[in-house]
Every structure is written in structure tokens, then in C-alpha cells.
CSV table of C-alpha atoms in Angstrom, one decimal:
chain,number,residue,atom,x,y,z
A,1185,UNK,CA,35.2,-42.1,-3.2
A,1186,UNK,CA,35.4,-45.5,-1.3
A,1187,UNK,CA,32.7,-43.9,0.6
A,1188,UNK,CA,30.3,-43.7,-2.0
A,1189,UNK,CA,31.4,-47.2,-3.3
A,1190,UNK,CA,30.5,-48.5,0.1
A,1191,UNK,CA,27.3,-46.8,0.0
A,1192,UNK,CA,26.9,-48.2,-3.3
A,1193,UNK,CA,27.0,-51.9,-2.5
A,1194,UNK,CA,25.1,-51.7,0.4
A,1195,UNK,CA,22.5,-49.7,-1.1
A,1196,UNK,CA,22.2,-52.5,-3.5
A,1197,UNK,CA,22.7,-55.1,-1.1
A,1198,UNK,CA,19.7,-54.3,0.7
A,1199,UNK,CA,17.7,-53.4,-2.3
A,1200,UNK,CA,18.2,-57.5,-3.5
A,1201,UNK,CA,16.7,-58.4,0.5
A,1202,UNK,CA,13.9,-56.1,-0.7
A,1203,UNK,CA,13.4,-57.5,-3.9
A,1204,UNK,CA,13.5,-60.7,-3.0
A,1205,UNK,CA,11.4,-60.1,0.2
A,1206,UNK,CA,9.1,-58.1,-2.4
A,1207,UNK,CA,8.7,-59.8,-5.0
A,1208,UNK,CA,8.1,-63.1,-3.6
A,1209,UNK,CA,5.3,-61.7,-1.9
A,1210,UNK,CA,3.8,-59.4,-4.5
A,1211,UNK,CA,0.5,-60.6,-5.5
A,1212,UNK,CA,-0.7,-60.3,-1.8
A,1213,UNK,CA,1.4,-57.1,-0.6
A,1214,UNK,CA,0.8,-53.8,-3.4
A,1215,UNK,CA,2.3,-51.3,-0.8
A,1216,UNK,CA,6.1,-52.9,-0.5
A,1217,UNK,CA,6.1,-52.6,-3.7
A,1218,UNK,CA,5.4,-49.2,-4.2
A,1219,UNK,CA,8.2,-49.1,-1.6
A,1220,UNK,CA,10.8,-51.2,-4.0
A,1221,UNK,CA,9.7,-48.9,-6.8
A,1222,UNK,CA,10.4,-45.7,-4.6
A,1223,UNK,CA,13.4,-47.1,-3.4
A,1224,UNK,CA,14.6,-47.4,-7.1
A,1225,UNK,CA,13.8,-44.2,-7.8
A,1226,UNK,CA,15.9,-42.6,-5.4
A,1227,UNK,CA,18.6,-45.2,-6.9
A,1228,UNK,CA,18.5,-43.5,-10.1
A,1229,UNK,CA,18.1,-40.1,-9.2
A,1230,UNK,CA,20.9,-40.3,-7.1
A,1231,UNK,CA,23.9,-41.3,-9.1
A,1232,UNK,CA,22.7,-38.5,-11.4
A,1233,UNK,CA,23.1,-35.8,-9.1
A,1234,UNK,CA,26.4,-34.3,-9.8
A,1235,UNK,CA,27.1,-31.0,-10.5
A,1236,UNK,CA,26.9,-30.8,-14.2
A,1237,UNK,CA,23.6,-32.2,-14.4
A,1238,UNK,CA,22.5,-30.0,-11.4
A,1239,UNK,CA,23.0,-27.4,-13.8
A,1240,UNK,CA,21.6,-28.6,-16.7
A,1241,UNK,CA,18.3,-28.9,-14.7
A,1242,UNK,CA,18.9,-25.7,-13.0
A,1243,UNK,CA,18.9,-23.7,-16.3
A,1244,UNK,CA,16.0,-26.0,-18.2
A,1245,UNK,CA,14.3,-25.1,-15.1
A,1246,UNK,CA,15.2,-21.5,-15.4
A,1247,UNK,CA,14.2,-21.1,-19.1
A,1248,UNK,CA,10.7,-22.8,-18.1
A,1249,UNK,CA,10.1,-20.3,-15.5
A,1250,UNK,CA,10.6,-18.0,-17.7
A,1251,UNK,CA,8.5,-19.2,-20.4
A,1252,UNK,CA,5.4,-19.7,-18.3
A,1253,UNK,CA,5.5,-16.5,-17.3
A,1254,UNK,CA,5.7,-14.5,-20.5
A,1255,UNK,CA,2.6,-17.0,-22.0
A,1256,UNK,CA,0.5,-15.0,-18.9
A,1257,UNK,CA,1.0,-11.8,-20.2
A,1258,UNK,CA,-2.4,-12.0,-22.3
A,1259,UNK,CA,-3.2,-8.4,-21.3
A,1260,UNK,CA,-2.0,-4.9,-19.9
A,1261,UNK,CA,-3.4,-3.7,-16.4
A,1262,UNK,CA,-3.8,-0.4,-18.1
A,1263,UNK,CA,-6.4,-1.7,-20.7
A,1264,UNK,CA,-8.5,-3.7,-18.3
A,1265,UNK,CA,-8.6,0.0,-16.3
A,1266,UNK,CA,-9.1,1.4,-19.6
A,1267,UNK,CA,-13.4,2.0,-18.6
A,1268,UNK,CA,-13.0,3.2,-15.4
A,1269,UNK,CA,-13.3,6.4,-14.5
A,1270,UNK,CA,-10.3,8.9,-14.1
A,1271,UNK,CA,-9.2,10.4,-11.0
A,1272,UNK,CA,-9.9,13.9,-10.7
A,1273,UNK,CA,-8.1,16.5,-9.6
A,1274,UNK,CA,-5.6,15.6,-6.8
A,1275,UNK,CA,-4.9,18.2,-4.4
A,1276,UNK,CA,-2.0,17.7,-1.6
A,1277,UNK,CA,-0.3,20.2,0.4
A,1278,UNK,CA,2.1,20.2,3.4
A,1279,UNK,CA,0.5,20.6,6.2
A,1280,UNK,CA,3.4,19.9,8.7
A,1281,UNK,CA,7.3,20.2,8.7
A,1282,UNK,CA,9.3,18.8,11.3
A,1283,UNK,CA,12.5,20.0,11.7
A,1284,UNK,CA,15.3,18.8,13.9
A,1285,UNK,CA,17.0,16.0,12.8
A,1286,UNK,CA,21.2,17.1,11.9
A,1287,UNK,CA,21.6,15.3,8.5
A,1288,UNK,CA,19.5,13.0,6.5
A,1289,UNK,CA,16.4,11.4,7.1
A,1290,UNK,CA,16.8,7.6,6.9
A,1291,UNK,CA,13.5,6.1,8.0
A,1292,UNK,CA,10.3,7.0,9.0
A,1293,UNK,CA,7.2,5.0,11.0
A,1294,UNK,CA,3.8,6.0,12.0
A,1295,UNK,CA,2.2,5.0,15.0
A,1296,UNK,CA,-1.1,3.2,15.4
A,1297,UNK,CA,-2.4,6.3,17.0
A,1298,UNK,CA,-2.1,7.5,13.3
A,1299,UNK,CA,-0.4,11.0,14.8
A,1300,UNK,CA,3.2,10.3,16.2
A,1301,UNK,CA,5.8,9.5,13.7
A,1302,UNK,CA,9.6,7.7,14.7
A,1303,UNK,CA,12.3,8.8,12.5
A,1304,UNK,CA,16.0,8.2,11.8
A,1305,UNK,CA,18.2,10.0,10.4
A,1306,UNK,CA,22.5,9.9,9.2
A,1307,UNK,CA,23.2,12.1,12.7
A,1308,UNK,CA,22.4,9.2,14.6
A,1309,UNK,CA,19.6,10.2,16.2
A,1310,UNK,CA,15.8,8.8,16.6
A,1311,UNK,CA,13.1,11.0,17.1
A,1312,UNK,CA,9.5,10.4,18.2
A,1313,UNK,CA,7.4,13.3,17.1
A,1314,UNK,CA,4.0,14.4,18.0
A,1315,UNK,CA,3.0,15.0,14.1
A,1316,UNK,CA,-0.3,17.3,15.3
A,1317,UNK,CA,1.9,19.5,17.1
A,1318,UNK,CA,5.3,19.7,15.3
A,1319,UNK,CA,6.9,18.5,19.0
A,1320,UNK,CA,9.6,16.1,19.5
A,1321,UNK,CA,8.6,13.7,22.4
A,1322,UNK,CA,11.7,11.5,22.3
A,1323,UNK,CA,14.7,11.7,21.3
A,1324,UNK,CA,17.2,8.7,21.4
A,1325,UNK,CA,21.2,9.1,20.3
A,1326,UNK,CA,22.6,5.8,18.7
A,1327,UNK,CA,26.0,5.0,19.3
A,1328,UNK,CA,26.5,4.5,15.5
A,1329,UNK,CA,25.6,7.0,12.5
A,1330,UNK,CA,23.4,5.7,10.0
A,1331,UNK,CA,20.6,4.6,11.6
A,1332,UNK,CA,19.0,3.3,8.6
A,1333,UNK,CA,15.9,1.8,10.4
A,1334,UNK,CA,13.6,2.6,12.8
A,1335,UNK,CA,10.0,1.2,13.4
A,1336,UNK,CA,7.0,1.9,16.2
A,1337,UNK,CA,5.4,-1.2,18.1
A,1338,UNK,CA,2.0,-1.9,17.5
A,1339,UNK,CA,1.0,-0.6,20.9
A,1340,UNK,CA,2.5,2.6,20.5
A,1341,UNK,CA,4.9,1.9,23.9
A,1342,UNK,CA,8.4,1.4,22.0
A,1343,UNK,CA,10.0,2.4,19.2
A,1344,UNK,CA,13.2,-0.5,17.2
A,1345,UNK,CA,16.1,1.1,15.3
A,1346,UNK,CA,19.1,0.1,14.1
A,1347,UNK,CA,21.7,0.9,11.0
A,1348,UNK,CA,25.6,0.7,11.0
A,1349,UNK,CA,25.6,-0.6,14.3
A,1350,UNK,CA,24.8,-4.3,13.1
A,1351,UNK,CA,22.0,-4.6,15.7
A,1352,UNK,CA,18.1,-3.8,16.0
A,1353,UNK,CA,17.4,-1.7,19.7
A,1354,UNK,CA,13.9,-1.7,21.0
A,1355,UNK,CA,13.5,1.4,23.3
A,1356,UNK,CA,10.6,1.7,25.4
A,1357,UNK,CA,8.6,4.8,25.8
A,1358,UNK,CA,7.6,6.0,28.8
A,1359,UNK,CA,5.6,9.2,29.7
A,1360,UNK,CA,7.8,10.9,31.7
A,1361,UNK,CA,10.4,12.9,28.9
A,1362,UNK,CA,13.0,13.6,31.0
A,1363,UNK,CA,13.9,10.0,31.5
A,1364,UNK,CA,16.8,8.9,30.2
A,1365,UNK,CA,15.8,6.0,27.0
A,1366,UNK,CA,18.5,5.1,26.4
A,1367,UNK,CA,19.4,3.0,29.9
A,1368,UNK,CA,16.4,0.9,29.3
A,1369,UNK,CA,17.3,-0.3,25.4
A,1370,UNK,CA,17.4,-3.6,24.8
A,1371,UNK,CA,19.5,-4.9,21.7
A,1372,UNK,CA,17.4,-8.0,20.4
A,1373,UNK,CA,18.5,-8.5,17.1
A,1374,UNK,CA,22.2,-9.2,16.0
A,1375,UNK,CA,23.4,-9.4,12.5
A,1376,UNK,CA,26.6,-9.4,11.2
A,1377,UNK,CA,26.3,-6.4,8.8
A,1378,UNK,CA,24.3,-3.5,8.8
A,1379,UNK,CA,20.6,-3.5,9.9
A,1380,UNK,CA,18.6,-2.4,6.9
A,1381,UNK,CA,14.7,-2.5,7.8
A,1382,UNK,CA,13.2,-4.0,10.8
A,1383,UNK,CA,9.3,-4.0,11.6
A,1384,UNK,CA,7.4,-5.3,14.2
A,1385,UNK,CA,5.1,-8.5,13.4
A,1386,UNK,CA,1.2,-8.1,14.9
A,1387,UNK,CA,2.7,-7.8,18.1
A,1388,UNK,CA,5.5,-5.8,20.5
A,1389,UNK,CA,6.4,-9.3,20.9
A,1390,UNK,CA,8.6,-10.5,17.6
A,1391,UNK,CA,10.3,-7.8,15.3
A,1392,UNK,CA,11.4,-8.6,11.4
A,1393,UNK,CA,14.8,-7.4,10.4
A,1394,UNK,CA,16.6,-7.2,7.0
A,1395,UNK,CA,20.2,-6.9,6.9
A,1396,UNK,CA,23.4,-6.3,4.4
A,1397,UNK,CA,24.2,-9.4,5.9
A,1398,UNK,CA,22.0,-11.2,3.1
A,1399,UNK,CA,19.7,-12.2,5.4
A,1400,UNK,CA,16.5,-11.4,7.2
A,1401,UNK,CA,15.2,-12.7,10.7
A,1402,UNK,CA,12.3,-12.8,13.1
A,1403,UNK,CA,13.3,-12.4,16.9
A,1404,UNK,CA,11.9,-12.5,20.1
A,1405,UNK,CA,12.2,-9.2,21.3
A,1406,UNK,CA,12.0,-10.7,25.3
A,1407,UNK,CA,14.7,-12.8,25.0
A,1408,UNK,CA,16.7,-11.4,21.9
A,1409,UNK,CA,16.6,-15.1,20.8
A,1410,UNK,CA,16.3,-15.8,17.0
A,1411,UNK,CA,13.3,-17.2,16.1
A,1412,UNK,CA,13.1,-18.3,12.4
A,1413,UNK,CA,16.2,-16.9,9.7
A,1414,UNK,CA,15.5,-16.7,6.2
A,1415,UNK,CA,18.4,-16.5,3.5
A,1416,UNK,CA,18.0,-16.3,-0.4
A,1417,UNK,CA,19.3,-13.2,-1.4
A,1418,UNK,CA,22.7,-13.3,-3.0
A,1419,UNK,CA,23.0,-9.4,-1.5
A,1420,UNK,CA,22.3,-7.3,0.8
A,1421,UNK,CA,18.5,-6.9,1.5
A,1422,UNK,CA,17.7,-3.5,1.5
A,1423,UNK,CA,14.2,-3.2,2.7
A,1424,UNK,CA,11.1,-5.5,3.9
A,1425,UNK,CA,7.8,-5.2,4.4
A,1426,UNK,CA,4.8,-7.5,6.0
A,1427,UNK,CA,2.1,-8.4,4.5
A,1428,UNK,CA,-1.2,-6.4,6.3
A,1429,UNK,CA,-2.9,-9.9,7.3
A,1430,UNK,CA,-4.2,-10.8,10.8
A,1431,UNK,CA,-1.7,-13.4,10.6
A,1432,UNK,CA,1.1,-11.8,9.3
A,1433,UNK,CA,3.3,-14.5,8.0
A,1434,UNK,CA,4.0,-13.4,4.3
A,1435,UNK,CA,6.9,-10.8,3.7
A,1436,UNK,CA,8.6,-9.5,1.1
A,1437,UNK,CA,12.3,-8.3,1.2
A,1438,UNK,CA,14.1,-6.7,-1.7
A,1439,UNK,CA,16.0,-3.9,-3.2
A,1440,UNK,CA,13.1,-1.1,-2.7
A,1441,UNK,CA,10.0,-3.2,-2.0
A,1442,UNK,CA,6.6,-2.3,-0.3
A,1443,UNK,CA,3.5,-4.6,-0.1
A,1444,UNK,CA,0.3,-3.0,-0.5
A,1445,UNK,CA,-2.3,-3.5,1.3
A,1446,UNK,CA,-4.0,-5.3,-1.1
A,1447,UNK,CA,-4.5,-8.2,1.4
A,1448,UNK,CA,-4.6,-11.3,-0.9
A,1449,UNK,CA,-3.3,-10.2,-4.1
A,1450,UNK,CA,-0.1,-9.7,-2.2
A,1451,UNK,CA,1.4,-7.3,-4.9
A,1452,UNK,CA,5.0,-6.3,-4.4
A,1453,UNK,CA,6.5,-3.6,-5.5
A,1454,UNK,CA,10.2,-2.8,-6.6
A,1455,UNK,CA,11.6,0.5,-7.7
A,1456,UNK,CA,14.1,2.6,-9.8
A,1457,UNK,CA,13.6,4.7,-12.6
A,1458,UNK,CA,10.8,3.2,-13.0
A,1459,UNK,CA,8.2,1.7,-10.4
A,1460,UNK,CA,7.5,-1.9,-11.1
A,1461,UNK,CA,3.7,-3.6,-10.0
A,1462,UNK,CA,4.4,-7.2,-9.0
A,1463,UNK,CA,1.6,-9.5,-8.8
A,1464,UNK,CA,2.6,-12.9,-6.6
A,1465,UNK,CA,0.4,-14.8,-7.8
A,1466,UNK,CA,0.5,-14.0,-11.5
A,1467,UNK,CA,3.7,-14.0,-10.5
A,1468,UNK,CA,5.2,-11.2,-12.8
A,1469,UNK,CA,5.3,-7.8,-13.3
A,1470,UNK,CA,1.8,-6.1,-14.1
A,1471,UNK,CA,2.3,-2.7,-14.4
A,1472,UNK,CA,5.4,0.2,-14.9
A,1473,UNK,CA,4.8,3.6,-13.8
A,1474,UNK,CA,7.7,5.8,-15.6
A,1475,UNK,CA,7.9,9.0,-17.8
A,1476,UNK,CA,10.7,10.0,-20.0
A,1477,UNK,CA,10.8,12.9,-17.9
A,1478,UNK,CA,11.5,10.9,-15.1
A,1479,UNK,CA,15.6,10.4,-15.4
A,1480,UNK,CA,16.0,10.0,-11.5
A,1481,UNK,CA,15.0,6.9,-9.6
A,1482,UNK,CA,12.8,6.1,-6.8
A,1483,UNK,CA,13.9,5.2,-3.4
A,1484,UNK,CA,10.5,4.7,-1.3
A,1485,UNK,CA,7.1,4.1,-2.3
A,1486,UNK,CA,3.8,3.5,-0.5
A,1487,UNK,CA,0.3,2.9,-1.8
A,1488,UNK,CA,-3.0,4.2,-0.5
A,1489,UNK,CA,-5.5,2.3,1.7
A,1490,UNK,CA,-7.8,1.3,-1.0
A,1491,UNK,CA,-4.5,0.7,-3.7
A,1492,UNK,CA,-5.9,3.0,-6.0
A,1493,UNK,CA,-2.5,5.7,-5.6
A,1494,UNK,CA,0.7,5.0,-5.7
A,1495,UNK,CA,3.4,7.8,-4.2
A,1496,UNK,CA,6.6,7.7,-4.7
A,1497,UNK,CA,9.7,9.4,-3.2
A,1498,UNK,CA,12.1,10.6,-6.1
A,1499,UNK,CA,15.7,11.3,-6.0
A,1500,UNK,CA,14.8,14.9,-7.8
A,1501,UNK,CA,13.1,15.9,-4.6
A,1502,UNK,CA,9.7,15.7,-5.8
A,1503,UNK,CA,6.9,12.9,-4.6
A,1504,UNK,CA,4.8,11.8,-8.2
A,1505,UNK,CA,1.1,9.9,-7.6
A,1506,UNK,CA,0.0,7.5,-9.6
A,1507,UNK,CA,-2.8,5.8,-10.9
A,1508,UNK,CA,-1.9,2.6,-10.2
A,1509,UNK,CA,-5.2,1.1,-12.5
A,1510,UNK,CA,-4.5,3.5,-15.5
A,1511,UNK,CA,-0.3,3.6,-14.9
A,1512,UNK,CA,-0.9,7.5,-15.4
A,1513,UNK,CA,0.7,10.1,-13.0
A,1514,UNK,CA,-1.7,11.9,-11.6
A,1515,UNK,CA,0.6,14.7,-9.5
A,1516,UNK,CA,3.9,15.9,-8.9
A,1517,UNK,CA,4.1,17.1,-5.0
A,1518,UNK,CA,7.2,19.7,-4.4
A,1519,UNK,CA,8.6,20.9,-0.9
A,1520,UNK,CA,11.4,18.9,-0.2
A,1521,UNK,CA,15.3,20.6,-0.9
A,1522,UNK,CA,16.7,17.0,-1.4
A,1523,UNK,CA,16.2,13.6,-2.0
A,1524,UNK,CA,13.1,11.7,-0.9
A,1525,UNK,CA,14.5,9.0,1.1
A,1526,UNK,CA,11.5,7.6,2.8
A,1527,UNK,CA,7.4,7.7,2.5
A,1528,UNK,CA,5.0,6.5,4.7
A,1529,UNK,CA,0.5,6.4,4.5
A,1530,UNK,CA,-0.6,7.5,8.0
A,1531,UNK,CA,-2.5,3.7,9.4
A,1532,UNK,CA,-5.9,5.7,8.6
A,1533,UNK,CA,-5.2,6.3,5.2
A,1534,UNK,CA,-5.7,10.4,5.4
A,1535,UNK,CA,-2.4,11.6,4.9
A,1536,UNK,CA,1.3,10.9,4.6
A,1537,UNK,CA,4.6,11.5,5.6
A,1538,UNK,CA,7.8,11.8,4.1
A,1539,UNK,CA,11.4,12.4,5.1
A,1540,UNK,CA,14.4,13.5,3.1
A,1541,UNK,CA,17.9,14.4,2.9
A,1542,UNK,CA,17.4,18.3,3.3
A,1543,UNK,CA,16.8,17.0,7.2
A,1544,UNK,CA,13.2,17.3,7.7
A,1545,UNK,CA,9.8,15.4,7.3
A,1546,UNK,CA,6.5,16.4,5.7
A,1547,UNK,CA,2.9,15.8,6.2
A,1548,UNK,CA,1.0,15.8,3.2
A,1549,UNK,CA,-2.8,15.7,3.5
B,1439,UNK,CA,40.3,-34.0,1.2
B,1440,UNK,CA,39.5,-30.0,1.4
B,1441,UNK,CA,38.7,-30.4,-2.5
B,1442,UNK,CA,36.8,-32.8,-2.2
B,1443,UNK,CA,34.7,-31.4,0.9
B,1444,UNK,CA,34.2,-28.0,-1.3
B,1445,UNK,CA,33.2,-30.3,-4.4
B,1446,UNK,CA,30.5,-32.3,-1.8
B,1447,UNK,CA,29.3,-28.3,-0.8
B,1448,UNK,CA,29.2,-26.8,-4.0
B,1449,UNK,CA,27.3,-29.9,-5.2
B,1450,UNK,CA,24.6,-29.5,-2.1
B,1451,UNK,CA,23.8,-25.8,-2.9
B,1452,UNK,CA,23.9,-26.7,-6.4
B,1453,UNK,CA,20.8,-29.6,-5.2
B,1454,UNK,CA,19.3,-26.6,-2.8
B,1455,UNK,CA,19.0,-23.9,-5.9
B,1456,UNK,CA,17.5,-27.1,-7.7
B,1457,UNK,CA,14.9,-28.1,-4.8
B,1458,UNK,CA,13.6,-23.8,-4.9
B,1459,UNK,CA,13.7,-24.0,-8.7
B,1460,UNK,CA,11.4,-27.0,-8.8
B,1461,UNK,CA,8.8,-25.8,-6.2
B,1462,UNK,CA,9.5,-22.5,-8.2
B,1463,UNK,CA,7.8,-24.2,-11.1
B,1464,UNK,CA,5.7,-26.3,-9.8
B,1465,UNK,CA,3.4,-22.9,-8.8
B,1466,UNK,CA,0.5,-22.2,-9.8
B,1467,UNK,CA,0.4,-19.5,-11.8
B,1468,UNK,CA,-2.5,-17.0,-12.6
B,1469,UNK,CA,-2.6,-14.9,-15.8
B,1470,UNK,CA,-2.1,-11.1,-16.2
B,1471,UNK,CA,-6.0,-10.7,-16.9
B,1472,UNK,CA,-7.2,-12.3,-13.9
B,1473,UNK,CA,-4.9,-10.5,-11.6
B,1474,UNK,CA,-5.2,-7.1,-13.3
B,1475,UNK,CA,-8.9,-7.7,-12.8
B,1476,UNK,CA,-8.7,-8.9,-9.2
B,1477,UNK,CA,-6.3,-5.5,-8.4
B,1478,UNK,CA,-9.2,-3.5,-10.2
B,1479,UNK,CA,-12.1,-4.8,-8.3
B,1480,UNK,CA,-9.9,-4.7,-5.2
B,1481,UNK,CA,-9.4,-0.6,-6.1
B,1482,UNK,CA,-12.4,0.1,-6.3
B,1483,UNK,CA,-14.1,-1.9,-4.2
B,1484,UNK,CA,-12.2,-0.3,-1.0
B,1485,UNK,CA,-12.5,3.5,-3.2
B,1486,UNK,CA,-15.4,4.8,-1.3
B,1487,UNK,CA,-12.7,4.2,2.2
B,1488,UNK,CA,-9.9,5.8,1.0
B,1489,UNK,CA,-9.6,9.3,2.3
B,1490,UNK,CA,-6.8,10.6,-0.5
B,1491,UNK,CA,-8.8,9.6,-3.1
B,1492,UNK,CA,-11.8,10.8,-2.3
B,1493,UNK,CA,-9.9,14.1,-1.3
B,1494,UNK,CA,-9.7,15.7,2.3
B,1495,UNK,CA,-11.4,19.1,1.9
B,1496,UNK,CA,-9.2,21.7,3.8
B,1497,UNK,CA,-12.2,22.2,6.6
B,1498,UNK,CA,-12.4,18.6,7.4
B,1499,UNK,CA,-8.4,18.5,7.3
B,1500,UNK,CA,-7.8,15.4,9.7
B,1501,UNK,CA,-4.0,17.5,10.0
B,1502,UNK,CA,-6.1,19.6,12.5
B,1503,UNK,CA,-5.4,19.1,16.1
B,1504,UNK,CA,-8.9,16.9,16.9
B,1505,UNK,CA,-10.7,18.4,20.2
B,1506,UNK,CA,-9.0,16.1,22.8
B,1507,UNK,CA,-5.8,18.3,21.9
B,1508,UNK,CA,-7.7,21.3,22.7
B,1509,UNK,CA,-8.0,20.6,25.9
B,1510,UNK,CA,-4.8,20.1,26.4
């Protein structure tokens, strides 16, 4: 308390010099006293600022968020669709099953090459597959179970995993398959809960993690050295995903999230029963894709390259599509003997991959 | 002392959750018509490049082995 006393007086002390200096001199000299008036300002706000009225703004600020964004609901994505043509019929089959991993599939990534695929599974292990020919070409045992990420580099020479063991691992991979991966890992990120997505940014250079730490992080993957850390959630983070722009610097991070790849409408996705459209810069929900029928929730989604379909991995084993435009479903895929855990768009947009708890992955094209 | 250092902290994140509350609202927003609009142009703008909605005809499966795997 003296303290703040202290501060008191000789804030005030040298606001009368500035007066004084100021106002003798204000006729010729506008800018000091813009100064002065900034200055007392800061005066006033600053007593103010104790915890009770913190709170009273917080929650006037709270209700006006809230208010400006239900006066933007003016109209239902649905009815501006309402005049475009249906989809027609939607065929998918599985054309590949991969088969090999011991327990649940965690996590699945395609590589630029738009044919291998890097998954993790609950056993531990990572696995680079050749998806054209059903072979594994890697295989990589973590010390940890629960490898509940796993991600390719953009150039196709490393795979990054990670899960209960706290950390994110970027394994390089080389040619020769009998070589032994794991004595050139490298750990480069460290949280201090579990790793819960990671991605590389544009580059093999700087890889994204999320964590049940609360957090998520960019790192160097050279040094292992932190680059930027980004807190806000109150939990953990459960998944991330970049924004598909040359420059990469938007993410989202959330309980079930997936950008599209609708570049600068930045829509966000979030899932349960129900899958939610986000739009960032209406900044609300635009859309709902649920059924009645539909009593299990979601717990991956990805959207096609133009945004037009919408799949989503279901905890009843099945993979619905949707319209996103018209919020109608326009398939239910079967194959899978357990949950849908993760679903990936191949990079060219022809098919798509997803993993599940009955231990394999799919290809659907 | 420690009560008062815990006061000083819970005021601060209490003036943080302010700060991100302000530049919350001072955004600006768009309404649901223009970006429902925008995400429908957007859709089918990129339509005619999106192989799964145009449909991948079983011949012209891309899940085939291209030539270069032939070879091998």
C-alpha cells in the first residue's frame, strides 16, 4: 500500500511540473498538451483498475460480444445454397487397407508425394506406409504408448511424432530401410504434458505443437529452441491445424478443429454430435451438420479441396459426407470395425485416408 | 505480503482477459450473408478442381499404381 501511495504523489507531482510547464506554454505548443491530456487519462484509468471493476468490464464486454454477434445472423448458409445445384450421386469405396499397427490408430499424415501416409497408433509405434502398395517403409517404436501425433515434413525426408511422452521427435528418413531410425531422432519440442498435434509450418524447418499442457508452440526443429508460445486455452488443446497460406501464420487450435482450405475465409471447424462451420471473420457459427440419427460424436473431420464436402469420422464406425453449402449428408461410408479416430484429404484432393481403432487405415477414393 | 502478491496477480490476469476482450470487440465483424456468400462462391468457384466431387470413375482411379511403379 505505501507503494502505491508513493506512486501516487509522485505521479501527481510530476503531473503539476507538466501542467505548469504545459499550460504556460499552450497557445504555441498543441502537442504537450495532448501529452498532459494522455497523461490524465492514464491517471484516471488507473486508480479504477481493481478487480471488481475488471470484472464488471470483463462481463459488459462479454455480453457485447455476444450481442454483436447474434445481430449478424441475418441469414442461414443453407438458404443462400438453397439455388445451387445438388450433388449427385456420391460414390466411395476402399480401395486400400493397411494393416499392421497393434492397437488403435491415433494419427494419420499424408505426404506431399500425395502416396505415403505416417501413422500412429496406442502400440507405440509409427509407421510410414507406401499407400499404392499396401507396404510399410518405416517403422519407428516410441518409448511411450500413445503416440497421439505424428506429422510428414513438407519435403517428404522426416516424419515428427509425439504423445504421452511429453515431447515432439522428428525422425529422418532415409532410403536405406534397414537403418536403424531411431538413433538419428531428434527430440525438438518439450512440453510438460502430453503432445496432442504437432504439424510442420511451410518448411522441415519449424514444427507447431499443441499440448495438454494448455499450450501450443512453434520450434526450431535445428536447435530444438522455442520459437514463439502461445497460451489462451484454459485446457488442454486437443488438436491444431494451419491455415493453407504461402505464409502460414494463422492457426487454429481447439477441441476437434480443422481449417479448410478455404484460404481467406479461414473457416474453422469444431466437432461433436454435431459438426459446427465457423466463419472467422463473421466470426460465429454458420452452419451445423447433424441428424437425429446421429447420437454418436465426431472425432476428426476434413473438407475437400474445393470446400464443397465435408467427411467426418464418427464414433459409430462410419465416415458421413456432407454438403457443406446445403448442410445435407450426402453419404454414409462403412468399413471400419471401430471408431474413426482420424481423417485425412490426400494433398491432391483425390482421395482420403482414415485410421481407426479396429487397428488399420483406409483409402477411400 | 503473499496475499497481497496473489491479489497484485490475480488483478493482472484480470487486466490481460480485459486487454483480449477489448481487441475481441473492437473486430470487425462481417454478417452471416456475406460470409455464407463468400463460402458459396469460394465452393464453387474451385468445383471444377475438386476430384471427389466431380467423382473419380473406377478406370481413372488415381488409387492405381501410376506407370513409374510399374517399372519398378
Amino acid at each position: 500500500m505505501p507503494n502505491t501511495k508513493y506512486g501516487l504523489t509522485k505521479r501527481f507531482h510530476f503531473l503539476n511540473k507538466y501542467f505548469q510547464n504545459g499550460l504556460s506554454s499552450l497557445h504555441q505548443n498543441t502537442p504537450r498538451l495532448r501529452e498532459i491530456l494522455c497523461v490524465l487519462v492514464e491517471m484516471a484509468a488507473q486508480p479504477s483498475d481493481t478487480l471488481a471493476t475488471l470484472k464488471t468490464e470483463s462481463e459488459t464486454l462479454k455480453t457485447k460480444l455476444e450481442e454483436e454477434r447474434a445481430k449478424l445472423h441475418d441469414v442461414e448458409l443453407h438458404q443462400v445454397a438453397e439455388k445451387i445445384e445438388a450433388l449427385g450421386q456420391f460414390v466411395m469405396k476402399t480401395r486400400r487397407a493397411l494393416k499392421g499397427h497393434g492397437n488403435k490408430v491415433l494419427c494419420l499424415d499424408w505426404c506431399k508425394d500425395k502416396r505415403r501416409i505416417v501413422s500412429s497408433s496406442q502400440d507405440g509405434k509409427v509407421i510410414v506406409w507406401d499407400a499404392f502398395t499396401t507396404n510399410k517403409e518405416h517403422a519407428v517404436t516410441m518409448p511411450c504408448t500413445w503416440v497421439m501425433a505424428c506429422a510428414y515434413a513438407p519435403s517428404g525426408c522426416a516424419v515428427a511424432c509425439g504423445g504421452l511422452d511429453n515431447k515432439c521427435s522428428v525422425y529422418p528418413l532415409s532410403l536405406d530401410k534397414n537403418e536403424n531410425l531411431a538413433a538419428k531422432k531428434k527430440s525438438v519440442a518439450m512440453h510438460t504434458n502430453y503432445l496432442s498435434a504437432c504439424c510442420f509450418t511451410n518448411s522441415d524447418m519449424q514444427i507447431l505443437t499443441s499440448s495438454g499442457d494448455g499450450t501450443c508452440a512453434l520450434w526450431d526443429v535445428e536447435s530444438g529452441q522455442m520459437l514463439q508460445s502461445f497460451h489462451g486455452h484454459a485446457a488442454d488443446v486437443l488438436c491444431l491445424d494451419l491455415a493453407p497460406s504461402e505464409t502460414g501464420n494463422t492457426f487454429v487450435s481447439g477441441v476437434g478443429t480443422d481449417i479448410s482450405r478455404n484460404v481467406y475465409l479461414k473457416t474453422s471447424l469444431i466437432t461433436c454430435k454435431q459438426c459446427r462451420l465457423y466463419d472467422l471473420r463473421a466470426d460465429r457459427e454458420v452452419a451445423i451438420y447433424s441428424k437425429e440419427s446421429i447420437i454418436f460424436g465426431a472425432s476428426s473431420v476434413d473438407f475437400s479441396l474445393s470446400g464443397r464436402l465435408l467427411f467426418g469420422g464418427y464414433n459409430d464406425y462410419t465416415i458421413n459426407v456432407w454438403d457443406v453449402l446445403k448442410g445435407t449428408r450426402v453419404s454414409i461410408l462403412f468399413g471400419h470395425e471401430n471408431r474413426v479416430s482420424t481423417l485425412r484429404v490426400s494433398p491432391d484432393g483425390t482421395a482420403f485416408c482414415s485410421g481407426s481403432w479396429d487397428h488399420t487405415l483406409r483409402i477411400w477414393a | 505480503m503473499s496475499n497481497n502478491n496473489a491479489s497484485s496477480s490475480s488483478v493482472a490476469v484480470a487486466q490481460k482477459a480485459v486487454k483480449q476482450l477489448r481487441l475481441e470487440a473492437k473486430i470487425r465483424r462481417i454478417n452471416v450473408s456475406q460470409a455464407a456468400t463468400d463460402l458459396k462462391n469460394f465452393c464453387l468457384q474451385n468445383a471444377h478442381k475438386d476430384p471427389l466431387l466431380l467423382g473419380v470413375p473406377s478406370s481413372d482411379n488415381p488409387f492405381r499404381p501410376p506407370k513409374s511403379c510399374g517399372l519398378l
